[in-house]
PDB file of C-alpha atoms and ligand atoms in Angstrom:
ATOM      1  CA  MET A 125     -23.565  23.506 -29.374  1.00  0.00           C
ATOM      2  CA  LYS A 126     -26.249  21.586 -30.438  1.00  0.00           C
ATOM      3  CA  ASN A 127     -26.549  21.249 -34.174  1.00  0.00           C
ATOM      4  CA  ILE A 128     -22.741  22.994 -35.748  1.00  0.00           C
ATOM      5  CA  LEU A 129     -22.628  23.725 -39.591  1.00  0.00           C
ATOM      6  CA  ILE A 130     -18.613  23.837 -40.830  1.00  0.00           C
ATOM      7  CA  VAL A 131     -18.208  26.317 -44.022  1.00  0.00           C
ATOM      8  CA  GLY A 132     -15.072  25.618 -45.537  1.00  0.00           C
ATOM      9  CA  ALA A 133     -15.045  21.915 -44.181  1.00  0.00           C
ATOM     10  CA  GLY A 134     -12.492  20.760 -46.307  1.00  0.00           C
ATOM     11  CA  GLY A 135      -9.232  22.578 -45.294  1.00  0.00           C
ATOM     12  CA  GLN A 136      -6.701  22.196 -43.241  1.00  0.00           C
ATOM     13  CA  ILE A 137      -8.719  23.160 -39.913  1.00  0.00           C
ATOM     14  CA  GLY A 138     -12.198  22.228 -41.150  1.00  0.00           C
ATOM     15  CA  SER A 139     -10.678  18.755 -42.098  1.00  0.00           C
ATOM     16  CA  GLU A 140     -10.056  17.813 -38.539  1.00  0.00           C
ATOM     17  CA  LEU A 141     -12.483  20.067 -36.761  1.00  0.00           C
ATOM     18  CA  VAL A 142     -15.315  18.054 -38.143  1.00  0.00           C
ATOM     19  CA  PRO A 143     -14.085  14.576 -36.859  1.00  0.00           C
ATOM     20  CA  TYR A 144     -13.118  16.332 -33.025  1.00  0.00           C
ATOM     21  CA  LEU A 145     -16.883  18.025 -33.200  1.00  0.00           C
ATOM     22  CA  GLN A 146     -18.244  14.917 -34.189  1.00  0.00           C
ATOM     23  CA  ASN A 147     -16.738  12.905 -31.567  1.00  0.00           C
ATOM     24  CA  ILE A 148     -18.012  15.496 -28.570  1.00  0.00           C
ATOM     25  CA  TYR A 149     -21.701  16.283 -29.922  1.00  0.00           C
ATOM     26  CA  GLY A 150     -22.394  13.183 -32.497  1.00  0.00           C
ATOM     27  CA  LYS A 151     -21.674  12.192 -35.956  1.00  0.00           C
ATOM     28  CA  ASN A 152     -24.961  13.289 -37.343  1.00  0.00           C
ATOM     29  CA  ASN A 153     -25.011  16.739 -35.465  1.00  0.00           C
ATOM     30  CA  VAL A 154     -21.999  18.087 -37.447  1.00  0.00           C
ATOM     31  CA  VAL A 155     -22.748  19.207 -40.570  1.00  0.00           C
ATOM     32  CA  ALA A 156     -19.790  19.749 -43.091  1.00  0.00           C
ATOM     33  CA  THR A 157     -20.081  21.431 -46.523  1.00  0.00           C
ATOM     34  CA  ASP A 158     -17.206  22.729 -48.996  1.00  0.00           C
ATOM     35  CA  ILE A 159     -17.604  24.026 -52.219  1.00  0.00           C
ATOM     36  CA  ASN A 160     -16.282  20.729 -54.434  1.00  0.00           C
ATOM     37  CA  CYS A 161     -13.144  20.044 -52.682  1.00  0.00           C
ATOM     38  CA  SER A 162     -10.684  17.284 -53.079  1.00  0.00           C
ATOM     39  CA  ALA A 163     -12.220  15.892 -49.139  1.00  0.00           C
ATOM     40  CA  CYS A 164     -15.727  16.134 -50.204  1.00  0.00           C
ATOM     41  CA  ASN A 165     -15.847  12.522 -50.532  1.00  0.00           C
ATOM     42  CA  LYS A 166     -14.336  11.278 -47.006  1.00  0.00           C
ATOM     43  CA  LEU A 167     -15.945  14.700 -45.250  1.00  0.00           C
ATOM     44  CA  ALA A 168     -19.377  12.999 -46.704  1.00  0.00           C
ATOM     45  CA  GLU A 169     -18.297   9.212 -46.053  1.00  0.00           C
ATOM     46  CA  ASN A 170     -18.964  10.352 -42.585  1.00  0.00           C
ATOM     47  CA  GLY A 171     -21.492  12.604 -41.745  1.00  0.00           C
ATOM     48  CA  PRO A 172     -23.858  14.525 -42.884  1.00  0.00           C
ATOM     49  CA  PHE A 173     -22.368  16.602 -45.999  1.00  0.00           C
ATOM     50  CA  GLU A 174     -23.912  19.245 -48.514  1.00  0.00           C
ATOM     51  CA  GLU A 175     -22.103  20.840 -50.900  1.00  0.00           C
ATOM     52  CA  LEU A 176     -21.927  24.463 -50.538  1.00  0.00           C
ATOM     53  CA  ASP A 177     -20.610  27.959 -52.172  1.00  0.00           C
ATOM     54  CA  ALA A 178     -20.453  30.057 -48.980  1.00  0.00           C
ATOM     55  CA  LEU A 179     -21.359  33.220 -51.387  1.00  0.00           C
ATOM     56  CA  ASP A 180     -24.844  31.470 -52.321  1.00  0.00           C
ATOM     57  CA  ALA A 181     -26.625  32.900 -49.493  1.00  0.00           C
ATOM     58  CA  ASN A 182     -29.777  31.190 -50.344  1.00  0.00           C
ATOM     59  CA  LYS A 183     -28.286  27.750 -50.172  1.00  0.00           C
ATOM     60  CA  TYR A 184     -26.612  28.550 -47.120  1.00  0.00           C
ATOM     61  CA  ALA A 185     -29.505  29.593 -45.474  1.00  0.00           C
ATOM     62  CA  GLU A 186     -31.624  26.988 -46.393  1.00  0.00           C
ATOM     63  CA  ILE A 187     -29.095  24.233 -44.781  1.00  0.00           C
ATOM     64  CA  VAL A 188     -29.473  26.137 -42.086  1.00  0.00           C
ATOM     65  CA  LYS A 189     -32.669  25.787 -41.592  1.00  0.00           C
ATOM     66  CA  LYS A 190     -32.952  22.046 -42.968  1.00  0.00           C
ATOM     67  CA  TYR A 191     -30.475  20.920 -40.246  1.00  0.00           C
ATOM     68  CA  LYS A 192     -31.810  23.871 -37.507  1.00  0.00           C
ATOM     69  CA  ILE A 193     -28.568  24.975 -37.502  1.00  0.00           C
ATOM     70  CA  ASP A 194     -27.738  26.648 -34.358  1.00  0.00           C
ATOM     71  CA  THR A 195     -23.791  27.368 -34.360  1.00  0.00           C
ATOM     72  CA  ILE A 196     -21.804  28.018 -37.550  1.00  0.00           C
ATOM     73  CA  PHE A 197     -17.914  27.570 -37.851  1.00  0.00           C
ATOM     74  CA  ASN A 198     -17.198  29.690 -40.725  1.00  0.00           C
ATOM     75  CA  LEU A 199     -13.801  28.759 -42.058  1.00  0.00           C
ATOM     76  CA  VAL A 200     -13.926  29.906 -45.767  1.00  0.00           C
ATOM     77  CA  ALA A 201     -10.690  32.154 -46.515  1.00  0.00           C
ATOM     78  CA  LEU A 202      -7.876  32.544 -49.054  1.00  0.00           C
ATOM     79  CA  LEU A 203      -4.556  32.735 -47.238  1.00  0.00           C
ATOM     80  CA  SER A 204      -2.111  35.467 -46.892  1.00  0.00           C
ATOM     81  CA  ALA A 205       0.311  34.512 -49.830  1.00  0.00           C
ATOM     82  CA  THR A 206      -2.192  33.789 -52.336  1.00  0.00           C
ATOM     83  CA  GLY A 207      -4.700  36.478 -51.343  1.00  0.00           C
ATOM     84  CA  GLU A 208      -1.563  38.845 -52.914  1.00  0.00           C
ATOM     85  CA  LYS A 209      -1.709  37.047 -56.087  1.00  0.00           C
ATOM     86  CA  ASN A 210      -5.598  38.003 -56.352  1.00  0.00           C
ATOM     87  CA  PRO A 211      -6.562  41.015 -53.636  1.00  0.00           C
ATOM     88  CA  GLN A 212     -10.050  41.518 -55.116  1.00  0.00           C
ATOM     89  CA  LEU A 213     -10.783  37.528 -54.931  1.00  0.00           C
ATOM     90  CA  ALA A 214      -9.304  36.974 -51.636  1.00  0.00           C
ATOM     91  CA  TRP A 215     -11.793  40.596 -50.403  1.00  0.00           C
ATOM     92  CA  LYS A 216     -14.914  38.976 -52.184  1.00  0.00           C
ATOM     93  CA  ILE A 217     -14.625  35.627 -50.803  1.00  0.00           C
ATOM     94  CA  ASN A 218     -13.608  35.752 -47.628  1.00  0.00           C
ATOM     95  CA  MET A 219     -15.738  39.311 -46.796  1.00  0.00           C
ATOM     96  CA  GLY A 220     -18.888  37.493 -48.871  1.00  0.00           C
ATOM     97  CA  ALA A 221     -18.756  34.119 -47.033  1.00  0.00           C
ATOM     98  CA  LEU A 222     -18.183  36.338 -43.626  1.00  0.00           C
ATOM     99  CA  LEU A 223     -21.606  38.542 -44.367  1.00  0.00           C
ATOM    100  CA  ASN A 224     -23.436  35.824 -45.354  1.00  0.00           C
ATOM    101  CA  SER A 225     -22.860  33.757 -42.239  1.00  0.00           C
ATOM    102  CA  LEU A 226     -23.228  36.585 -40.167  1.00  0.00           C
ATOM    103  CA  GLU A 227     -26.814  37.644 -41.832  1.00  0.00           C
ATOM    104  CA  ILE A 228     -27.679  34.299 -41.663  1.00  0.00           C
ATOM    105  CA  ALA A 229     -26.992  33.486 -38.355  1.00  0.00           C
ATOM    106  CA  ARG A 230     -28.900  37.094 -37.482  1.00  0.00           C
ATOM    107  CA  GLU A 231     -31.868  35.383 -39.345  1.00  0.00           C
ATOM    108  CA  ASN A 232     -31.622  32.298 -37.331  1.00  0.00           C
ATOM    109  CA  LYS A 233     -30.133  32.985 -34.469  1.00  0.00           C
ATOM    110  CA  CYS A 234     -27.029  31.097 -34.655  1.00  0.00           C
ATOM    111  CA  ALA A 235     -23.565  31.396 -32.799  1.00  0.00           C
ATOM    112  CA  VAL A 236     -20.779  32.564 -35.164  1.00  0.00           C
ATOM    113  CA  PHE A 237     -16.950  31.350 -34.761  1.00  0.00           C
ATOM    114  CA  THR A 238     -14.868  32.910 -37.799  1.00  0.00           C
ATOM    115  CA  PRO A 239     -11.188  32.424 -37.251  1.00  0.00           C
ATOM    116  CA  SER A 240      -8.792  35.966 -37.636  1.00  0.00           C
ATOM    117  CA  SER A 241      -5.158  35.823 -37.599  1.00  0.00           C
ATOM    118  CA  ILE A 242      -1.510  37.205 -36.435  1.00  0.00           C
ATOM    119  CA  GLY A 243      -2.134  38.474 -40.288  1.00  0.00           C
ATOM    120  CA  ALA A 244      -4.570  40.981 -38.865  1.00  0.00           C
ATOM    121  CA  PHE A 245      -1.372  42.337 -37.298  1.00  0.00           C
ATOM    122  CA  GLY A 246       1.203  45.000 -39.756  1.00  0.00           C
ATOM    123  CA  ALA A 247       4.366  46.567 -38.583  1.00  0.00           C
ATOM    124  CA  SER A 248       3.427  49.354 -36.625  1.00  0.00           C
ATOM    125  CA  SER A 249       1.743  47.004 -34.442  1.00  0.00           C
ATOM    126  CA  PRO A 250       4.486  45.906 -31.146  1.00  0.00           C
ATOM    127  CA  LEU A 251       5.899  43.360 -33.057  1.00  0.00           C
ATOM    128  CA  ASP A 252       7.304  41.204 -29.008  1.00  0.00           C
ATOM    129  CA  ASN A 253       4.670  40.442 -26.867  1.00  0.00           C
ATOM    130  CA  THR A 254       1.361  41.778 -29.356  1.00  0.00           C
ATOM    131  CA  PRO A 255      -1.037  43.291 -26.655  1.00  0.00           C
ATOM    132  CA  GLN A 256      -4.783  41.812 -27.002  1.00  0.00           C
ATOM    133  CA  ASP A 257      -5.664  45.546 -27.303  1.00  0.00           C
ATOM    134  CA  THR A 258      -3.097  47.722 -29.852  1.00  0.00           C
ATOM    135  CA  VAL A 259      -2.661  49.342 -33.658  1.00  0.00           C
ATOM    136  CA  MET A 260      -3.916  46.908 -36.214  1.00  0.00           C
ATOM    137  CA  ARG A 261      -2.987  48.347 -39.237  1.00  0.00           C
ATOM    138  CA  PRO A 262      -1.869  45.344 -41.769  1.00  0.00           C
ATOM    139  CA  SER A 263      -0.916  45.424 -45.134  1.00  0.00           C
ATOM    140  CA  THR A 264      -1.863  42.718 -46.676  1.00  0.00           C
ATOM    141  CA  ILE A 265      -5.088  41.818 -48.279  1.00  0.00           C
ATOM    142  CA  TYR A 266      -5.508  38.969 -45.949  1.00  0.00           C
ATOM    143  CA  GLY A 267      -4.958  41.159 -43.026  1.00  0.00           C
ATOM    144  CA  VAL A 268      -7.692  43.881 -44.082  1.00  0.00           C
ATOM    145  CA  CYS A 269     -10.315  41.219 -44.235  1.00  0.00           C
ATOM    146  CA  LYS A 270      -9.052  39.926 -40.791  1.00  0.00           C
ATOM    147  CA  VAL A 271      -9.402  43.172 -38.843  1.00  0.00           C
ATOM    148  CA  THR A 272     -12.424  44.071 -40.730  1.00  0.00           C
ATOM    149  CA  GLY A 273     -14.137  40.601 -40.018  1.00  0.00           C
ATOM    150  CA  GLU A 274     -13.435  40.873 -36.467  1.00  0.00           C
ATOM    151  CA  MET A 275     -14.905  44.840 -36.543  1.00  0.00           C
ATOM    152  CA  LEU A 276     -18.075  43.604 -38.552  1.00  0.00           C
ATOM    153  CA  SER A 277     -18.244  40.505 -36.010  1.00  0.00           C
ATOM    154  CA  ASP A 278     -18.447  42.755 -33.455  1.00  0.00           C
ATOM    155  CA  TYR A 279     -20.857  45.244 -34.690  1.00  0.00           C
ATOM    156  CA  TYR A 280     -23.029  42.054 -35.230  1.00  0.00           C
ATOM    157  CA  TYR A 281     -22.445  41.235 -31.483  1.00  0.00           C
ATOM    158  CA  THR A 282     -23.504  44.840 -30.210  1.00  0.00           C
ATOM    159  CA  ARG A 283     -26.160  45.734 -32.949  1.00  0.00           C
ATOM    160  CA  PHE A 284     -28.391  42.521 -33.391  1.00  0.00           C
ATOM    161  CA  GLY A 285     -27.136  40.102 -30.558  1.00  0.00           C
ATOM    162  CA  VAL A 286     -25.682  37.947 -32.531  1.00  0.00           C
ATOM    163  CA  ASP A 287     -23.019  35.079 -30.648  1.00  0.00           C
ATOM    164  CA  THR A 288     -19.938  35.810 -32.452  1.00  0.00           C
ATOM    165  CA  ARG A 289     -16.423  34.617 -30.964  1.00  0.00           C
ATOM    166  CA  SER A 290     -13.453  34.190 -33.201  1.00  0.00           C
ATOM    167  CA  VAL A 291      -9.178  33.804 -32.342  1.00  0.00           C
ATOM    168  CA  ARG A 292      -6.884  35.159 -33.990  1.00  0.00           C
ATOM    169  CA  PHE A 293      -4.703  31.664 -34.927  1.00  0.00           C
ATOM    170  CA  PRO A 294      -0.988  31.438 -35.240  1.00  0.00           C
ATOM    171  CA  GLY A 295       0.577  29.424 -37.703  1.00  0.00           C
ATOM    172  CA  ILE A 296      -1.591  26.265 -37.552  1.00  0.00           C
ATOM    173  CA  ILE A 297       0.921  23.304 -37.988  1.00  0.00           C
ATOM    174  CA  SER A 298      -1.047  19.623 -38.302  1.00  0.00           C
ATOM    175  CA  ASN A 299      -0.365  16.419 -40.371  1.00  0.00           C
ATOM    176  CA  LEU A 300      -3.848  15.521 -41.689  1.00  0.00           C
ATOM    177  CA  THR A 301      -4.441  17.986 -44.479  1.00  0.00           C
ATOM    178  CA  LEU A 302      -1.744  20.616 -45.561  1.00  0.00           C
ATOM    179  CA  PRO A 303      -2.056  24.064 -45.637  1.00  0.00           C
ATOM    180  CA  GLY A 304      -2.234  26.201 -48.829  1.00  0.00           C
ATOM    181  CA  GLY A 305      -1.423  29.586 -49.314  1.00  0.00           C
ATOM    182  CA  GLY A 306      -0.395  31.040 -46.133  1.00  0.00           C
ATOM    183  CA  THR A 307       3.195  32.354 -45.390  1.00  0.00           C
ATOM    184  CA  THR A 308       3.302  29.898 -41.808  1.00  0.00           C
ATOM    185  CA  ASP A 309       2.774  27.033 -44.455  1.00  0.00           C
ATOM    186  CA  TYR A 310       6.671  25.640 -44.075  1.00  0.00           C
ATOM    187  CA  ALA A 311       6.391  25.298 -40.697  1.00  0.00           C
ATOM    188  CA  VAL A 312       4.712  21.926 -41.712  1.00  0.00           C
ATOM    189  CA  GLU A 313       6.121  21.430 -45.318  1.00  0.00           C
ATOM    190  CA  ILE A 314       9.487  20.813 -43.870  1.00  0.00           C
ATOM    191  CA  TYR A 315       8.305  17.661 -42.122  1.00  0.00           C
ATOM    192  CA  TYR A 316       7.026  16.297 -45.091  1.00  0.00           C
ATOM    193  CA  ALA A 317      10.112  17.314 -46.813  1.00  0.00           C
ATOM    194  CA  ALA A 318      12.937  15.716 -43.520  1.00  0.00           C
ATOM    195  CA  ILE A 319      10.871  12.840 -43.651  1.00  0.00           C
ATOM    196  CA  LYS A 320      10.690  12.309 -47.909  1.00  0.00           C
ATOM    197  CA  GLU A 321      13.949  13.890 -48.830  1.00  0.00           C
ATOM    198  CA  LYS A 322      15.938  14.966 -45.764  1.00  0.00           C
ATOM    199  CA  LYS A 323      16.217  17.859 -46.936  1.00  0.00           C
ATOM    200  CA  PHE A 324      14.127  21.240 -47.161  1.00  0.00           C
ATOM    201  CA  THR A 325      14.638  24.691 -48.822  1.00  0.00           C
ATOM    202  CA  CYS A 326      12.879  27.502 -46.356  1.00  0.00           C
ATOM    203  CA  PRO A 327      10.961  30.447 -48.233  1.00  0.00           C
ATOM    204  CA  LEU A 328      11.740  32.635 -44.949  1.00  0.00           C
ATOM    205  CA  PRO A 329      15.038  33.630 -43.709  1.00  0.00           C
ATOM    206  CA  ALA A 330      16.747  32.632 -40.077  1.00  0.00           C
ATOM    207  CA  GLY A 331      15.728  34.892 -37.364  1.00  0.00           C
ATOM    208  CA  THR A 332      11.717  35.153 -38.521  1.00  0.00           C
ATOM    209  CA  PHE A 333      10.014  34.659 -35.541  1.00  0.00           C
ATOM    210  CA  LEU A 334       6.493  33.727 -35.821  1.00  0.00           C
ATOM    211  CA  ASP A 335       3.513  32.370 -33.538  1.00  0.00           C
ATOM    212  CA  MET A 336       2.496  28.501 -34.424  1.00  0.00           C
ATOM    213  CA  MET A 337       0.384  26.138 -32.517  1.00  0.00           C
ATOM    214  CA  TYR A 338       0.011  21.970 -33.165  1.00  0.00           C
ATOM    215  CA  MET A 339      -3.595  21.671 -34.084  1.00  0.00           C
ATOM    216  CA  PRO A 340      -4.835  19.501 -31.356  1.00  0.00           C
ATOM    217  CA  ASP A 341      -4.583  22.995 -29.050  1.00  0.00           C
ATOM    218  CA  ALA A 342      -6.486  24.859 -32.120  1.00  0.00           C
ATOM    219  CA  LEU A 343      -9.165  22.844 -31.894  1.00  0.00           C
ATOM    220  CA  GLU A 344      -9.561  22.694 -28.431  1.00  0.00           C
ATOM    221  CA  ALA A 345      -9.644  26.190 -28.594  1.00  0.00           C
ATOM    222  CA  CYS A 346     -12.179  26.073 -31.034  1.00  0.00           C
ATOM    223  CA  VAL A 347     -14.342  24.217 -28.370  1.00  0.00           C
ATOM    224  CA  GLN A 348     -13.107  25.943 -25.367  1.00  0.00           C
ATOM    225  CA  LEU A 349     -13.947  29.755 -26.527  1.00  0.00           C
ATOM    226  CA  MET A 350     -17.857  28.778 -27.909  1.00  0.00           C
ATOM    227  CA  GLU A 351     -18.677  26.852 -24.640  1.00  0.00           C
ATOM    228  CA  ALA A 352     -17.547  29.794 -22.635  1.00  0.00           C
ATOM    229  CA  ASP A 353     -19.701  31.482 -19.790  1.00  0.00           C
ATOM    230  CA  PRO A 354     -20.494  35.027 -22.357  1.00  0.00           C
ATOM    231  CA  SER A 355     -20.624  37.167 -19.031  1.00  0.00           C
ATOM    232  CA  LYS A 356     -16.430  36.248 -18.743  1.00  0.00           C
ATOM    233  CA  LEU A 357     -15.581  37.177 -21.669  1.00  0.00           C
ATOM    234  CA  LYS A 358     -14.772  41.036 -22.319  1.00  0.00           C
ATOM    235  CA  HIS A 359     -13.524  40.933 -25.746  1.00  0.00           C
ATOM    236  CA  ARG A 360     -15.687  38.344 -28.685  1.00  0.00           C
ATOM    237  CA  ASN A 361     -13.672  39.204 -32.081  1.00  0.00           C
ATOM    238  CA  SER A 362     -10.242  38.422 -31.615  1.00  0.00           C
ATOM    239  CA  PHE A 363      -8.877  36.869 -29.341  1.00  0.00           C
ATOM    240  CA  ASN A 364      -5.007  36.564 -29.479  1.00  0.00           C
ATOM    241  CA  ILE A 365      -3.903  32.830 -28.538  1.00  0.00           C
ATOM    242  CA  THR A 366      -0.730  30.862 -29.227  1.00  0.00           C
ATOM    243  CA  ALA A 367       1.382  28.108 -28.082  1.00  0.00           C
ATOM    244  CA  MET A 368       5.234  28.697 -29.234  1.00  0.00           C
ATOM    245  CA  SER A 369       7.088  31.159 -31.057  1.00  0.00           C
ATOM    246  CA  PHE A 370      10.569  30.369 -33.172  1.00  0.00           C
ATOM    247  CA  ASP A 371      11.930  31.030 -36.294  1.00  0.00           C
ATOM    248  CA  PRO A 372      13.286  28.354 -39.200  1.00  0.00           C
ATOM    249  CA  ALA A 373      16.023  27.730 -37.745  1.00  0.00           C
ATOM    250  CA  LYS A 374      14.785  26.605 -34.582  1.00  0.00           C
ATOM    251  CA  ILE A 375      12.593  23.863 -36.504  1.00  0.00           C
ATOM    252  CA  TYR A 376      15.223  22.820 -38.585  1.00  0.00           C
ATOM    253  CA  GLU A 377      16.604  22.802 -35.018  1.00  0.00           C
ATOM    254  CA  ALA A 378      14.214  20.494 -33.347  1.00  0.00           C
ATOM    255  CA  ILE A 379      14.113  17.953 -36.558  1.00  0.00           C
ATOM    256  CA  LYS A 380      17.758  17.303 -36.822  1.00  0.00           C
ATOM    257  CA  LYS A 381      18.198  16.347 -33.311  1.00  0.00           C
ATOM    258  CA  ARG A 382      15.572  13.539 -34.510  1.00  0.00           C
ATOM    259  CA  ILE A 383      16.712  13.116 -37.915  1.00  0.00           C
ATOM    260  CA  PRO A 384      20.777  14.093 -38.059  1.00  0.00           C
ATOM    261  CA  ASP A 385      21.136  14.023 -41.824  1.00  0.00           C
ATOM    262  CA  PHE A 386      18.442  16.337 -42.098  1.00  0.00           C
ATOM    263  CA  THR A 387      20.060  19.350 -44.473  1.00  0.00           C
ATOM    264  CA  MET A 388      18.023  22.702 -44.830  1.00  0.00           C
ATOM    265  CA  ASP A 389      18.942  25.644 -47.085  1.00  0.00           C
ATOM    266  CA  TYR A 390      17.030  29.373 -47.941  1.00  0.00           C
ATOM    267  CA  ASN A 391      15.600  30.408 -50.988  1.00  0.00           C
ATOM    268  CA  VAL A 392      13.740  33.368 -49.709  1.00  0.00           C
ATOM    269  CA  GLU A 393      10.571  34.229 -51.117  1.00  0.00           C
ATOM    270  CA  PRO A 394       9.895  37.909 -51.071  1.00  0.00           C
ATOM    271  CA  VAL A 395       6.278  38.223 -50.864  1.00  0.00           C
ATOM    272  CA  LYS A 396       6.254  35.864 -48.005  1.00  0.00           C
ATOM    273  CA  LYS A 397       9.238  37.620 -46.080  1.00  0.00           C
ATOM    274  CA  ALA A 398       7.837  40.780 -46.434  1.00  0.00           C
ATOM    275  CA  ILE A 399       4.106  39.595 -44.825  1.00  0.00           C
ATOM    276  CA  ALA A 400       6.022  37.687 -41.762  1.00  0.00           C
ATOM    277  CA  ASP A 401       8.463  40.807 -41.229  1.00  0.00           C
ATOM    278  CA  SER A 402       5.419  42.340 -40.810  1.00  0.00           C
ATOM    279  CA  TRP A 403       3.620  40.013 -37.990  1.00  0.00           C
ATOM    280  CA  PRO A 404       4.152  39.725 -34.598  1.00  0.00           C
ATOM    281  CA  ASN A 405       7.145  37.756 -33.106  1.00  0.00           C
ATOM    282  CA  SER A 406       5.190  36.703 -30.245  1.00  0.00           C
ATOM    283  CA  MET A 407       1.847  37.737 -29.250  1.00  0.00           C
ATOM    284  CA  ASP A 408       0.375  38.152 -25.226  1.00  0.00           C
ATOM    285  CA  ASP A 409      -2.690  35.723 -25.186  1.00  0.00           C
ATOM    286  CA  SER A 410      -3.367  36.773 -21.547  1.00  0.00           C
ATOM    287  CA  CYS A 411      -6.622  38.114 -22.379  1.00  0.00           C
ATOM    288  CA  ALA A 412      -7.666  34.422 -23.819  1.00  0.00           C
ATOM    289  CA  ARG A 413      -6.312  32.768 -20.387  1.00  0.00           C
ATOM    290  CA  ALA A 414      -7.930  34.794 -18.117  1.00  0.00           C
ATOM    291  CA  GLU A 415     -11.275  35.328 -19.918  1.00  0.00           C
ATOM    292  CA  TRP A 416     -12.094  31.273 -21.060  1.00  0.00           C
ATOM    293  CA  GLY A 417      -8.895  29.150 -19.607  1.00  0.00           C
ATOM    294  CA  TRP A 418      -6.721  28.854 -22.778  1.00  0.00           C
ATOM    295  CA  ASN A 419      -3.935  27.028 -21.807  1.00  0.00           C
ATOM    296  CA  PRO A 420      -1.982  25.147 -24.486  1.00  0.00           C
ATOM    297  CA  LYS A 421      -0.303  21.453 -24.013  1.00  0.00           C
ATOM    298  CA  TRP A 422       2.020  21.212 -26.740  1.00  0.00           C
ATOM    299  CA  ASN A 423       5.605  22.819 -27.600  1.00  0.00           C
ATOM    300  CA  LEU A 424       7.955  22.556 -30.439  1.00  0.00           C
ATOM    301  CA  GLU A 425       9.530  19.246 -28.800  1.00  0.00           C
ATOM    302  CA  THR A 426       6.743  17.612 -28.156  1.00  0.00           C
ATOM    303  CA  MET A 427       4.732  18.561 -31.663  1.00  0.00           C
ATOM    304  CA  THR A 428       8.134  17.289 -33.723  1.00  0.00           C
ATOM    305  CA  ASP A 429       8.217  14.311 -31.906  1.00  0.00           C
ATOM    306  CA  ASP A 430       4.525  13.893 -32.999  1.00  0.00           C
ATOM    307  CA  MET A 431       4.511  15.361 -36.673  1.00  0.00           C
ATOM    308  CA  LEU A 432       7.189  13.021 -37.147  1.00  0.00           C
ATOM    309  CA  LYS A 433       5.790   9.870 -36.136  1.00  0.00           C
ATOM    310  CA  VAL A 434       2.927  10.460 -37.660  1.00  0.00           C
ATOM    311  CA  VAL A 435       4.121  11.624 -41.133  1.00  0.00           C
ATOM    312  CA  GLY A 436       6.580   9.252 -40.639  1.00  0.00           C
ATOM    313  CA  ASP A 437       3.705   6.601 -40.769  1.00  0.00           C
ATOM    314  CA  LYS A 438       2.003   8.224 -43.857  1.00  0.00           C
ATOM    315  CA  PHE A 439       5.080   8.098 -45.763  1.00  0.00           C
ATOM    316  CA  LYS A 440       5.519   4.635 -45.049  1.00  0.00           C
ATOM    317  CA  LYS A 441       2.081   3.552 -46.063  1.00  0.00           C
ATOM    318  CA  GLY A 442       2.962   5.440 -49.445  1.00  0.00           C
ATOM    319  CA  LEU A 443       0.687   8.200 -48.515  1.00  0.00           C
ATOM    320  CA  PHE A 444       3.003  11.108 -50.103  1.00  0.00           C
TER     321      PHE A 444
HETATM  322  C1  AKB B1961      -1.244  32.257 -43.351  1.00  0.00           C
HETATM  323  O1  AKB B1961       0.032  32.752 -43.378  1.00  0.00           O
HETATM  324  O2  AKB B1961      -1.893  33.106 -44.470  1.00  0.00           O
HETATM  325  C2  AKB B1961      -1.844  31.451 -42.221  1.00  0.00           C
HETATM  326  C3  AKB B1961      -2.139  32.666 -40.999  1.00  0.00           C
HETATM  327  C4  AKB B1961      -1.282  32.283 -39.696  1.00  0.00           C
HETATM  328  O3  AKB B1961      -3.445  33.487 -40.803  1.00  0.00           O
HETATM  329  N1  AKB B1961      -1.553  30.247 -41.247  1.00  0.00           N
END
């Protein structure tokens, strides 16, 4: 990777991936783009930035040419819970951004990273130790887009030789930009609530296990996979990766150990519960480990120490 474009840079992953890549590849070699987002000003202060609606193929192609881009990170997506509120829009945005990314990559000989998700699986997949290659019949529009996206990306690789690569991200926990509209968002919100109010109302019931990952591991995965020796990759779109699996009761316990007066109750949101019930409890990520050295460093305990410290400092500074 030399000249990198991040599309959808203002979101939860992009806002941290941009500075992470700038540190490795140089500030001027990472171009951030987003559509009119609250994070745009900050992104524009720190390096090249272009306002871009990923559905505008002409402007997208112009930016790729202008900066001689060789690698695209396509991070544009409506997440699972938001997608269910407007499935037609979710399809239009998620698939439109992907198709433009793939076509522009084909024309300009770029590599493409597009995250897939645990949401690509469905209730008929084996939900414990979910294999890399198995039945994938998701019940959400988000999952339908992810499975279609994985297949389309593999098609662009085999049919046109576009260097497409992807991981199936679990819920990502981070402390810079809040996620929005996901089923796993509670695992971020709980830390903010623990610091600010010392109480949290959980939208998923106890016993709902889901794969999760701390942002530093997610960022490392993006670079490791995109820099991996292509001759070692038996899979491309997309690799199971996970760092931990917990349910609301376990993350609550981890926080309560550190904040003894923290309390949690439940107000289960049926749409989120149905989505979470159809997703893996824990995935088998042995193919990622074998093919490109995936090896996460953070677990629930170390992540909780770090989240409470960073979110606590933000609170003291009056940032939320
Ligand atoms: C969501 O909950 O929709 C996302 C995901 C797991 O892909 N965080």
